[in-house]
Coordinates of C-alpha atoms in Angstrom, one line a residue:
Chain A
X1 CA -14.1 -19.9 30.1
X2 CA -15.3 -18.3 26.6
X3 CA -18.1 -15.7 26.4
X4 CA -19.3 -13.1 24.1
X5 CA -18.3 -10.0 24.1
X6 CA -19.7 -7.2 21.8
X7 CA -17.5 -5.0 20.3
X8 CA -18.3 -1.7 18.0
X9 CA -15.6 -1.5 15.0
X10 CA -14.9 1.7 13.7
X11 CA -16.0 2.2 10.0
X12 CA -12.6 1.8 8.3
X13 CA -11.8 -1.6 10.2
X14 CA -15.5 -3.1 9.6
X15 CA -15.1 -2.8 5.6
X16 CA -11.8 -4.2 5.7
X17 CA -13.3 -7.1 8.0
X18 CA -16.4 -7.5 6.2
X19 CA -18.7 -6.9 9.2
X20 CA -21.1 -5.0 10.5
X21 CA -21.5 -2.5 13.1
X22 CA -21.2 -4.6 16.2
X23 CA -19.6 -8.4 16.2
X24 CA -19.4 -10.8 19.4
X25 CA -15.9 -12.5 20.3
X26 CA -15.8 -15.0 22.7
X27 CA -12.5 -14.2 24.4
X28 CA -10.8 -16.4 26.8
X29 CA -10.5 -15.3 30.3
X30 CA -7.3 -15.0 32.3
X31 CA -6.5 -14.4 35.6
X32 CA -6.2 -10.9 36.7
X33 CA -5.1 -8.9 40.0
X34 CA -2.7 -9.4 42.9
X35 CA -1.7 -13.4 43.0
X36 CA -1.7 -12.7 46.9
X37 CA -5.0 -10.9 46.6
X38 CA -8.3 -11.3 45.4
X39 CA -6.9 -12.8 42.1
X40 CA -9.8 -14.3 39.8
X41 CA -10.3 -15.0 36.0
X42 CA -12.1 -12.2 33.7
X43 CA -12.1 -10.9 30.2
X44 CA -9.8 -8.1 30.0
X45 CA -9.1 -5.7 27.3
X46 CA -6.1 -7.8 26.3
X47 CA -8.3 -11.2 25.4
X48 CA -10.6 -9.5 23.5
X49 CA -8.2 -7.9 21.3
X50 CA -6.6 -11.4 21.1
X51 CA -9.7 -13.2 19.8
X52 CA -10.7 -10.2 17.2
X53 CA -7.6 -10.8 16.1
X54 CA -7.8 -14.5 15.9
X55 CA -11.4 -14.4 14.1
X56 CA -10.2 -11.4 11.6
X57 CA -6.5 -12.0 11.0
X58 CA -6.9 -8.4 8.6
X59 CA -7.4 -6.5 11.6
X60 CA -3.5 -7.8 13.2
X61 CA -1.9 -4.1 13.2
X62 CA -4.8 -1.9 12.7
X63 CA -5.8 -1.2 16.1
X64 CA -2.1 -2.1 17.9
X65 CA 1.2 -2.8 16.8
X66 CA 1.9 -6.6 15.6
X67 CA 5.2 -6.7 18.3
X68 CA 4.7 -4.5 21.0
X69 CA 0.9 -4.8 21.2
X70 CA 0.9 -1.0 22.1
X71 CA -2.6 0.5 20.9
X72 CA -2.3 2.6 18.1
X73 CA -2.4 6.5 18.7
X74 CA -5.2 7.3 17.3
X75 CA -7.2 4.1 18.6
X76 CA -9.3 5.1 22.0
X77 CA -11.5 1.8 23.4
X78 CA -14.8 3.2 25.2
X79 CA -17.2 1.1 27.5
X80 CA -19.8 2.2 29.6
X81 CA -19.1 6.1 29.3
X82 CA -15.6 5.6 30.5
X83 CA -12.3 5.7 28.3
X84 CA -10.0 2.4 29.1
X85 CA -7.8 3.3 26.3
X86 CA -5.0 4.4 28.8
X87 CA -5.8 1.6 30.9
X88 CA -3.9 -1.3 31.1
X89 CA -4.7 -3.5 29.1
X90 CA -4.6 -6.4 31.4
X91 CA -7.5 -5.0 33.6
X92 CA -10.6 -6.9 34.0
X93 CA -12.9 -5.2 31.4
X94 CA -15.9 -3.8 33.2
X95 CA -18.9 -6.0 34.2
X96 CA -21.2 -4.9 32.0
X97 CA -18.9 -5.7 29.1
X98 CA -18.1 -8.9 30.5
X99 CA -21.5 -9.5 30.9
X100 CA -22.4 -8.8 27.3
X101 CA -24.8 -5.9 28.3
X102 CA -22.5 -3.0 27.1
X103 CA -20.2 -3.3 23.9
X104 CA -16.5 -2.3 23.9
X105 CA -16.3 0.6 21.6
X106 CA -13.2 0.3 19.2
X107 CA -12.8 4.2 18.3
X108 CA -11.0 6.3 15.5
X109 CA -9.5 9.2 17.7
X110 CA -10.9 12.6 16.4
X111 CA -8.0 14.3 14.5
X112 CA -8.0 15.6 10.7
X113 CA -11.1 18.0 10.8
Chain B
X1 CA -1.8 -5.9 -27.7
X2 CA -5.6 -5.1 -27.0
X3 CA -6.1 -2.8 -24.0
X4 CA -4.7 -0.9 -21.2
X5 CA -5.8 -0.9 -17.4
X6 CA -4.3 2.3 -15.2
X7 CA -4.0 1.7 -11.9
X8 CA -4.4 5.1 -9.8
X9 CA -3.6 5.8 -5.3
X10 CA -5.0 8.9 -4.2
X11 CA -5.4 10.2 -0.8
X12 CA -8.8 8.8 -0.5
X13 CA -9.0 5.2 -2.4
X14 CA -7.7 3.2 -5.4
X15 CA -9.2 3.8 -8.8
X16 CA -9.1 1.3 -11.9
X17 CA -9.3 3.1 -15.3
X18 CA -9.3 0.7 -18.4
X19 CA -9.9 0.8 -21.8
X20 CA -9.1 -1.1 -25.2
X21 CA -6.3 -0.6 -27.6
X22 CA -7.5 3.0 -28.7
X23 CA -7.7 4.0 -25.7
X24 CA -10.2 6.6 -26.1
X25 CA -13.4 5.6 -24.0
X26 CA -12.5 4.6 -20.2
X27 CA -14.1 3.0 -17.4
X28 CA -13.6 4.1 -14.0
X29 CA -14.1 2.0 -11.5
X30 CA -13.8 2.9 -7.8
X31 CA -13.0 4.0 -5.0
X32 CA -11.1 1.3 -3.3
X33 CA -10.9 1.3 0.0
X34 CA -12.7 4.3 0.1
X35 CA -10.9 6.8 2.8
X36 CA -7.5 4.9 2.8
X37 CA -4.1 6.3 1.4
X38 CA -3.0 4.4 -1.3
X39 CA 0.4 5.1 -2.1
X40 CA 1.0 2.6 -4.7
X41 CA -0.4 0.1 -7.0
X42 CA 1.5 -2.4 -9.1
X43 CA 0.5 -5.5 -10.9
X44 CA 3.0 -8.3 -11.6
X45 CA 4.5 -8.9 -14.7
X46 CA 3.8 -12.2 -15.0
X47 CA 0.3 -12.7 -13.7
X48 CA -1.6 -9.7 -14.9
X49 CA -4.1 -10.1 -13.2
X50 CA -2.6 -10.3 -9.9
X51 CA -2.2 -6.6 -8.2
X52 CA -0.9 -5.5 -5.0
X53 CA -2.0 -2.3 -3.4
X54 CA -0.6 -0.2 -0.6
X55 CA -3.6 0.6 1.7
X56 CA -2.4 3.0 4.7
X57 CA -4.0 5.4 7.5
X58 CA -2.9 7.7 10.1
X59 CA -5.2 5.8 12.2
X60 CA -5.0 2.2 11.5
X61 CA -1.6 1.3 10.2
X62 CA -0.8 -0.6 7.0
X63 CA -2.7 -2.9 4.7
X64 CA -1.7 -4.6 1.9
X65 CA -4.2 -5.6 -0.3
X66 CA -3.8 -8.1 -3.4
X67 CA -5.9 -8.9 -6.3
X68 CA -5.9 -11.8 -8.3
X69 CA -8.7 -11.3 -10.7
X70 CA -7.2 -7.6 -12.2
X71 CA -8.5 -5.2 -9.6
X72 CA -12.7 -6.5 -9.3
X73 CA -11.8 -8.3 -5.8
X74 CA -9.5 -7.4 -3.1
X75 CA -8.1 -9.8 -0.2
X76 CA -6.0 -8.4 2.9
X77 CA -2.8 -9.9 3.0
X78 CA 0.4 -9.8 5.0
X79 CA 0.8 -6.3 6.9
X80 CA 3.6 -7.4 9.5
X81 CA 6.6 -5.4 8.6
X82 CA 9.5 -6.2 11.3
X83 CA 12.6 -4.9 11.1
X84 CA 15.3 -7.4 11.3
X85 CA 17.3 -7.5 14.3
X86 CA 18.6 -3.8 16.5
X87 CA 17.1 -1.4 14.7
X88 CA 19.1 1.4 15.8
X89 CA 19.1 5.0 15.3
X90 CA 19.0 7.4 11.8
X91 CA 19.6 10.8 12.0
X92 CA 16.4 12.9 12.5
X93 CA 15.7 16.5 11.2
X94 CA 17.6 18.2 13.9
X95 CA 20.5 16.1 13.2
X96 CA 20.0 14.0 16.5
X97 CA 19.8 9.9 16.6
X98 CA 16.3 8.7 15.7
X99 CA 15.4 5.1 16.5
X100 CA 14.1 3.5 13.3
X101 CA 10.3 3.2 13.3
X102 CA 8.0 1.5 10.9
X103 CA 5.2 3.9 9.0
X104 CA 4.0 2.5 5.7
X105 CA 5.0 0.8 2.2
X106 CA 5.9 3.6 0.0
X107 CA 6.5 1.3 -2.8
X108 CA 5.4 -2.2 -4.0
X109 CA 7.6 -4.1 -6.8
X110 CA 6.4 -7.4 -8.0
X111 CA 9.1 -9.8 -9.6
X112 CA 9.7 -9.6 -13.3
X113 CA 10.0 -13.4 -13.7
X114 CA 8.1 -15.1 -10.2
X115 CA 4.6 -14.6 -9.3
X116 CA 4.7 -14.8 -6.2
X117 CA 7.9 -12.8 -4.9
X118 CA 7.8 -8.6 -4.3
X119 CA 9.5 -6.1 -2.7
X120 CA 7.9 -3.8 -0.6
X121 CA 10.0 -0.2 0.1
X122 CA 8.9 1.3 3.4
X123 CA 9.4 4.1 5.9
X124 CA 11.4 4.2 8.2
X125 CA 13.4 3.2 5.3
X126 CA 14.3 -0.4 4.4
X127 CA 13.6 -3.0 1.7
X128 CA 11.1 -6.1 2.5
X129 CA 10.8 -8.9 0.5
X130 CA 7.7 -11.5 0.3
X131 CA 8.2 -14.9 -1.8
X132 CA 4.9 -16.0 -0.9
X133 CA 2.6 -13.2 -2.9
X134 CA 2.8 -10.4 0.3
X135 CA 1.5 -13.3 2.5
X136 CA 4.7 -12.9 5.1
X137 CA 7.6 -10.3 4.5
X138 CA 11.3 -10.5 5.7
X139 CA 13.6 -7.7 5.3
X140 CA 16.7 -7.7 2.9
X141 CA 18.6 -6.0 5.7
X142 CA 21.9 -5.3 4.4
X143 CA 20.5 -2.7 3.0
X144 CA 19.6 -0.8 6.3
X145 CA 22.6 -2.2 8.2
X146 CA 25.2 -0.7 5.6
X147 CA 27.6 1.3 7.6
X148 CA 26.1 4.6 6.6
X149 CA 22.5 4.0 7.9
X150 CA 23.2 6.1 10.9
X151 CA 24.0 9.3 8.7
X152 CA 20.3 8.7 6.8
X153 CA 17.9 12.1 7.2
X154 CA 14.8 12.1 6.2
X155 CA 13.0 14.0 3.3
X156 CA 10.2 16.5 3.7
X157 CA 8.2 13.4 3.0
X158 CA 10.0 11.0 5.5
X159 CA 12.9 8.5 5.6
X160 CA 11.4 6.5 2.5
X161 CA 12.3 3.7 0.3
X162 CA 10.3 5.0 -2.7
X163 CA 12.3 3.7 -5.7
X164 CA 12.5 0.0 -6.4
X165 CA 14.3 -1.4 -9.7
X166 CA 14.6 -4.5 -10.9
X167 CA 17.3 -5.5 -13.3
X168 CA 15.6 -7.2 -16.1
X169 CA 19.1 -8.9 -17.9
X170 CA 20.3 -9.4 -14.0
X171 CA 18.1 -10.9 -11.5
X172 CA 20.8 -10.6 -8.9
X173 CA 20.4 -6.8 -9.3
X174 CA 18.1 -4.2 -7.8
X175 CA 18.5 -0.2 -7.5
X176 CA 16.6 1.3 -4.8
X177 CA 16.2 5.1 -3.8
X178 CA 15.6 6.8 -0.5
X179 CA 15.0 10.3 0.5
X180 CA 17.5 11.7 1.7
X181 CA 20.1 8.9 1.6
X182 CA 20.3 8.7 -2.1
X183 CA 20.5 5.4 -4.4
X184 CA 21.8 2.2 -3.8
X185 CA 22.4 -1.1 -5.7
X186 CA 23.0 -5.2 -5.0
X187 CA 24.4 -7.0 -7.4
X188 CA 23.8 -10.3 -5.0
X189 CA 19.9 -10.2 -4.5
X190 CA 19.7 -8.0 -2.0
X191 CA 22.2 -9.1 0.9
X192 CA 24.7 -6.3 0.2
X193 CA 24.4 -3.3 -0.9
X194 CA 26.8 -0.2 -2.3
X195 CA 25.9 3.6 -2.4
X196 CA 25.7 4.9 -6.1
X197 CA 25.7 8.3 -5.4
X198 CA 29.0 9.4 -7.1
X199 CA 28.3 12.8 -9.5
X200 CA 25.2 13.8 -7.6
X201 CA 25.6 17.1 -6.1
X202 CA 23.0 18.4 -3.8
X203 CA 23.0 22.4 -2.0
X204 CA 21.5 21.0 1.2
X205 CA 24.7 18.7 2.5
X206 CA 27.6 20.1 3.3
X207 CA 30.1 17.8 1.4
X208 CA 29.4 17.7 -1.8
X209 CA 31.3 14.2 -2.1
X210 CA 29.3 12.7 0.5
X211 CA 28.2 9.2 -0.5
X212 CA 24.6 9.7 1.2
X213 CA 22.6 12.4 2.0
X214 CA 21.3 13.3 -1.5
X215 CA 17.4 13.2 -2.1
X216 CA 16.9 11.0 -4.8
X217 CA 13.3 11.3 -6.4
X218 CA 12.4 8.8 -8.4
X219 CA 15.0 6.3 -11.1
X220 CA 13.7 5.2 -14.4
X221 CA 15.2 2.4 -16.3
X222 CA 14.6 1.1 -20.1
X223 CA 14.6 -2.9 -20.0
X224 CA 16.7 -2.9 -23.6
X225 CA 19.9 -0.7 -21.4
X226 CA 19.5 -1.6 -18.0
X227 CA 22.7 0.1 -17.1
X228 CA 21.7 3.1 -18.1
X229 CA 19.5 5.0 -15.5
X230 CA 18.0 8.4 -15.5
X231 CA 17.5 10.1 -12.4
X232 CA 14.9 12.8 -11.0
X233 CA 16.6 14.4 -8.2
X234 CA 15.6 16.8 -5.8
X235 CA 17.4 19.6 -8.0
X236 CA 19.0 17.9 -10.8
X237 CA 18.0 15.6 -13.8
X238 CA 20.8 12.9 -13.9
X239 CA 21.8 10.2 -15.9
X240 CA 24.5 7.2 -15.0
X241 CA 25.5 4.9 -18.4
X242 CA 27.0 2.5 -16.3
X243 CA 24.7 1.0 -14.0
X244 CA 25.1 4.7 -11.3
X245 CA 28.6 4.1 -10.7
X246 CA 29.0 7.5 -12.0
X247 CA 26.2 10.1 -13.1
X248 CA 26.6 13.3 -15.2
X249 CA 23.4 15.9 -15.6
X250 CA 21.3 16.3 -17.7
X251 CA 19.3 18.9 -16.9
X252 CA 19.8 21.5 -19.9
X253 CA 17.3 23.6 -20.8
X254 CA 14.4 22.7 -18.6
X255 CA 13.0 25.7 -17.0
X256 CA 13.5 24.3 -13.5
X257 CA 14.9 20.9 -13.0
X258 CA 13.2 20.6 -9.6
X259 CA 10.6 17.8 -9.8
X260 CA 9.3 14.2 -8.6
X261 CA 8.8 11.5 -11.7
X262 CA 10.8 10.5 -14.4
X263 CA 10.4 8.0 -16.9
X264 CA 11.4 6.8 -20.7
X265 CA 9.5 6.2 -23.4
X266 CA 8.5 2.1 -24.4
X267 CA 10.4 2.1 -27.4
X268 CA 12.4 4.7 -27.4
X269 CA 15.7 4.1 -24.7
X270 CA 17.1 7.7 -25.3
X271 CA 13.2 9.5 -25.1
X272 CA 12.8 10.5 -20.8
X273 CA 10.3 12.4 -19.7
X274 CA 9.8 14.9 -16.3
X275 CA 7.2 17.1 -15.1
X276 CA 9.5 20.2 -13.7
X277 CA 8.3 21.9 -10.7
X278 CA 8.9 25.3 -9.8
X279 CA 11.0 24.6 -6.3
X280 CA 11.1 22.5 -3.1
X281 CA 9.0 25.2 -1.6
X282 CA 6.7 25.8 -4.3
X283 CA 5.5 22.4 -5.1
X284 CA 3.5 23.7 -8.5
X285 CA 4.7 24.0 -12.2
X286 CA 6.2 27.2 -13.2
X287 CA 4.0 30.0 -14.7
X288 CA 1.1 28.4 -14.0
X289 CA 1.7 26.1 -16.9
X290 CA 1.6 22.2 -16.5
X291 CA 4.0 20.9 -19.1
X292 CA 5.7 18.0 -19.3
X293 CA 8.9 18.3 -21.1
X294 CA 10.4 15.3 -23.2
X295 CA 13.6 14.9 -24.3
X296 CA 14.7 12.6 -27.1
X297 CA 18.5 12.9 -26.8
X298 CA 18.7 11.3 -23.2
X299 CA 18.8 14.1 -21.8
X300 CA 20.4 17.6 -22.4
X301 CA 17.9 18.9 -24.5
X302 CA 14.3 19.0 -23.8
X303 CA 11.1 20.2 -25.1
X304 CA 8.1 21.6 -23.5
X305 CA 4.8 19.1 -24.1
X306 CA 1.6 21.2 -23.7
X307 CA -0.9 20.4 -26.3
X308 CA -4.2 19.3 -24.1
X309 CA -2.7 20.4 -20.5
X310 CA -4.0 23.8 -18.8
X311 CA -1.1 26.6 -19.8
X312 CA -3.1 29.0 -17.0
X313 CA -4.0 29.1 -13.5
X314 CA -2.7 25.4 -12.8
X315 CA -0.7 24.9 -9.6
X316 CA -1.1 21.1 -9.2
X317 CA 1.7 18.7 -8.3
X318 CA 3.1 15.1 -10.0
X319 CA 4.4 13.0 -7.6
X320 CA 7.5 10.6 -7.8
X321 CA 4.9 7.4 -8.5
X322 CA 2.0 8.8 -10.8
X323 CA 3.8 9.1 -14.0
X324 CA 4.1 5.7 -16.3
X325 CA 4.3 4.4 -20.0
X326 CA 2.1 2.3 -21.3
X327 CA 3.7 -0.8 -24.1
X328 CA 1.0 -0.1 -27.0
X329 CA 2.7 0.5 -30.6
X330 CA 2.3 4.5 -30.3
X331 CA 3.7 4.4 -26.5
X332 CA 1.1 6.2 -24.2
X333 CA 2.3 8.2 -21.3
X334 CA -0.1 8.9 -18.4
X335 CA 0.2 11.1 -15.3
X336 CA -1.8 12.2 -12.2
X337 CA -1.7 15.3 -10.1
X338 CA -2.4 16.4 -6.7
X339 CA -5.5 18.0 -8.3
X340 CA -7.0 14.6 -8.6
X341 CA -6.7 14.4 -12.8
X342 CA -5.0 11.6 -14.4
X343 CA -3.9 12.4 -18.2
X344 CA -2.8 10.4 -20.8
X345 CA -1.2 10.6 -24.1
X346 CA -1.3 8.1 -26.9
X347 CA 1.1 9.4 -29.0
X348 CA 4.1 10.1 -26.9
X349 CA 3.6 13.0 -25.4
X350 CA 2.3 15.2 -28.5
X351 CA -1.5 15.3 -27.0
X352 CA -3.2 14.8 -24.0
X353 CA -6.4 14.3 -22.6
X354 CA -8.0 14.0 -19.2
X355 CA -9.1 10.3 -18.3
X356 CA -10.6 11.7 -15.0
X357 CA -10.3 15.0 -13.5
X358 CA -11.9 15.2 -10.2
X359 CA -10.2 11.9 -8.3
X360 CA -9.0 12.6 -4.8
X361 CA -5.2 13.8 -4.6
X362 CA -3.1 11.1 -6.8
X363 CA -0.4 9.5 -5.2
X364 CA 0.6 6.6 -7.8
X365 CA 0.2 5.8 -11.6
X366 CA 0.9 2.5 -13.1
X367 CA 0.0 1.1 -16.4
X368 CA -0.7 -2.2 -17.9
X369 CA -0.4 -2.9 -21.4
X370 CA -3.0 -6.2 -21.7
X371 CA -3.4 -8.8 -24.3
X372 CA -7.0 -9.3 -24.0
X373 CA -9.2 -6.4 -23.7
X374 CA -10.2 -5.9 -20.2
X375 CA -13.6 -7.3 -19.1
X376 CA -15.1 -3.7 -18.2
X377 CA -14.5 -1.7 -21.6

């Protein structure tokens, strides 16, 4: 299953991308959750930074590492008034996001003055 | 010869200065990558017009950006940096193990005789090398695997590879630098690697005769004797007439022989120039005075070069990477400080004048010497 998501670039990463504020990626669902539970496929936080990457190779490394895939520091992701960024990243995104009613905010942490 | 294009890192974006052969009116073009670190900027020697810049951030990790049309158009290219096999530890500041950890290219060196291979020096420290114009990078890790890698400290600044030089008479032979591990050499492209550290003596290890632990600053090289190397060290101007198997100082009569860059004269093998700095802890010239001091005996004796550079009030710094020679018949010499100007000289060092004065903190300076005049004079 492919759908759009919307995602908010910080500044820095849309100049070196060439976009604009807000793009859609159509990330490719997975299953999540307990294989004994209530397991189901949904867009997590982990396919969408897969198919950023996949659309804007010049982004591999700027908002996790290229190996361990562990989010930058100073990277925070933000969707409906809730920080995921410590979160794993294999969690269903929320609904709204999946939805394509809320964007996933990529953030610049606040640091430097 | 026709023109020159200066190629300036600040804290804040890339600038592209050029100008014709008199080198009197400039163009300024930038920012690049406006908000970015750029610690260094180097074209190749034998394309021109192809330039490689390091783009960094605290926040977003490492960019390398490439131009092939002189610096108007920029492309991201390859920014994976993976250390080749067990990384193990260096020693940190408190003298305990510290697993090695990529940061950023300090230093980008494009081949003197392929297009499309460079070497990249990075921190944590360790030497990359692209053959497919910084598409995909592989490390050259003898280097970080000789047996003293676990004795490496870092610098104020870091564990960095900051120094790269390429042999011109020898491709088979590269000199690198790292703070604080000190210079090394390959005489086999890279695979292996031997300390050249013999001479260097440096207050801050205890063992005098250690073959690491000395803070290089910056090497400089003249193609015509490329085994004869000066040497900016933390404390210590040094020179090594047979390829830094042994190195002897030079220092003399410089007021303080602190400092970052160091580099010789076009024409002139035996004619070096530094910018001394007051101390380790006082990163500004002495006095006040920005001088950059030239010596025309390889060292030894020096003189002070202050016709056009403030001799009041100025307590700016040079780093290790803004201070380059241009090829034109009267050799130009350029340099950029912490204070954001970038000067030049077209005679050597007797005058100088401000090309810019207000850029963001400069991290790098890098010449070209053109053979057509560059399209935005």
């Amino acid at each position: 299953m492919s759908r759009a998501i919307r995602v908010v670039l910080p500044t820095h990463l849309r100049a070196l991308a060439h976009v604009g504020s807000e793009i859609d990626v159509h990330a490719h669902a997975r299953l999540v959750g307990n294989a004994n539970s209530d397991a189901g496929k949904a867009v997590t936080l982990r396919d969408v930074l897969d198919a950023i990457e996949a659309e804007y190779p010049m982004l591999r490394g700027t908002i996790r590492d290229h190996v361990t895939q562990k989010r930058r520091a100073f990277v925070r992701f933000y969707a409906c008034e809730r920080d995921l960024s410590h979160d794993s990243p294999d969690n269903a995104l929320p609904e709204r996001v999946r939805s394509g009613d809320e964007p996933l905010l990529v953030v610049g942490a606040m640091a430097g003055g | 010869m026709t023109g020159v294009r200066v190629l300036v890192g600040t804290r804040k974006g890339a600038f592209v200065l050029t100008s014709d052969g008199d080198r009197e009116q400039w163009s300024v073009e930038g920012p690049h990558f406006p908000g970015w670190e750029i610690y260094h900027m180097k074209a190749s020697p034998v394309d021109p017009d192809r330039i490689y810049a390091s783009q960094s951030s605290g926040w977003f990790g490492q960019i390398i950006q490439r131009s092939d049309d002189g610096g108007t158009t920029w492309t991201p290219v390859g920014n994976e940096f993976t250390y080749d096999g067990e990384t193990g530890t260096h020693m940190w500041y408190d003298g305990t193990p510290h697993p090695w950890e990529f940061k950023r290219v300090w230093h980008l060196e494009p081949s003197l005789t392929e297009r499309d291979v460079v070497y990249a020096g990075v921190e944590d420290a360790a030497l990359f090398k692209s053959t497919d114009g910084g598409m995909t990078w592989r490390e050259l890790s003898g280097l970080r695997k000789h047996g003293t890698g676990s004795q490496w400290q870092p610098g104020a600044g870091g564990l960095c590879l900051h120094t790269i030089v390429l042999d011109p008479a020898n491709d088979q032979r590269i000199y690198i630098a790292i703070s604080a591990a000190g210079a090394f050499r390959t005489d086999d492209g890279g695979e292996s690697w031997i300390p050249i550290n013999k001479g260097l003596r440096s207050a801050e290890i205890p063992d005098q005769d250690s073959e690491v632990g000395h803070c290089v600053h910056r090497i400089a090289m003249h193609p015509s004797h490329p085994e004869r190397l000066f040497m900016q060290k933390h404390w210590d101007v040094m020179r090594s007439d047979n390829a830094g198997d042994q190195w002897h100082e030079v220092s003399g009569n410089l007021p303080t022989d602190f400092g970052f860059p160091i580099a010789v004269h076009a024409h002139e093998p035996e004619t070096v120039y530094v910018v001394p700095i007051t101390s380790d802890s006082h990163h500004f010239p002495p006095e006040g005075k920005l001088r950059v001091y030239r010596s025309r005996t390889g060292g030894h004796e020096w003189e002070a070069l202050t016709d056009g550079l403030p001799q009041s009030d100025c307590y700016v710094n040079v780093l290790r990477d803004a201070m380059a020679v241009d090829q034109m018949p009267s050799c130009g010499v350029y340099f950029g400080t912490s204070g954001g100007q970038v000067y030049m000289s077209g005679d050597s060092g007797d005058h100088w004048t401000a090309i810019v004065r207000d850029l963001p903190p400069v991290m790098s300076v890098e010449v070209q010497t053109l053979t057509n005049t560059p399209a935005r004079v």
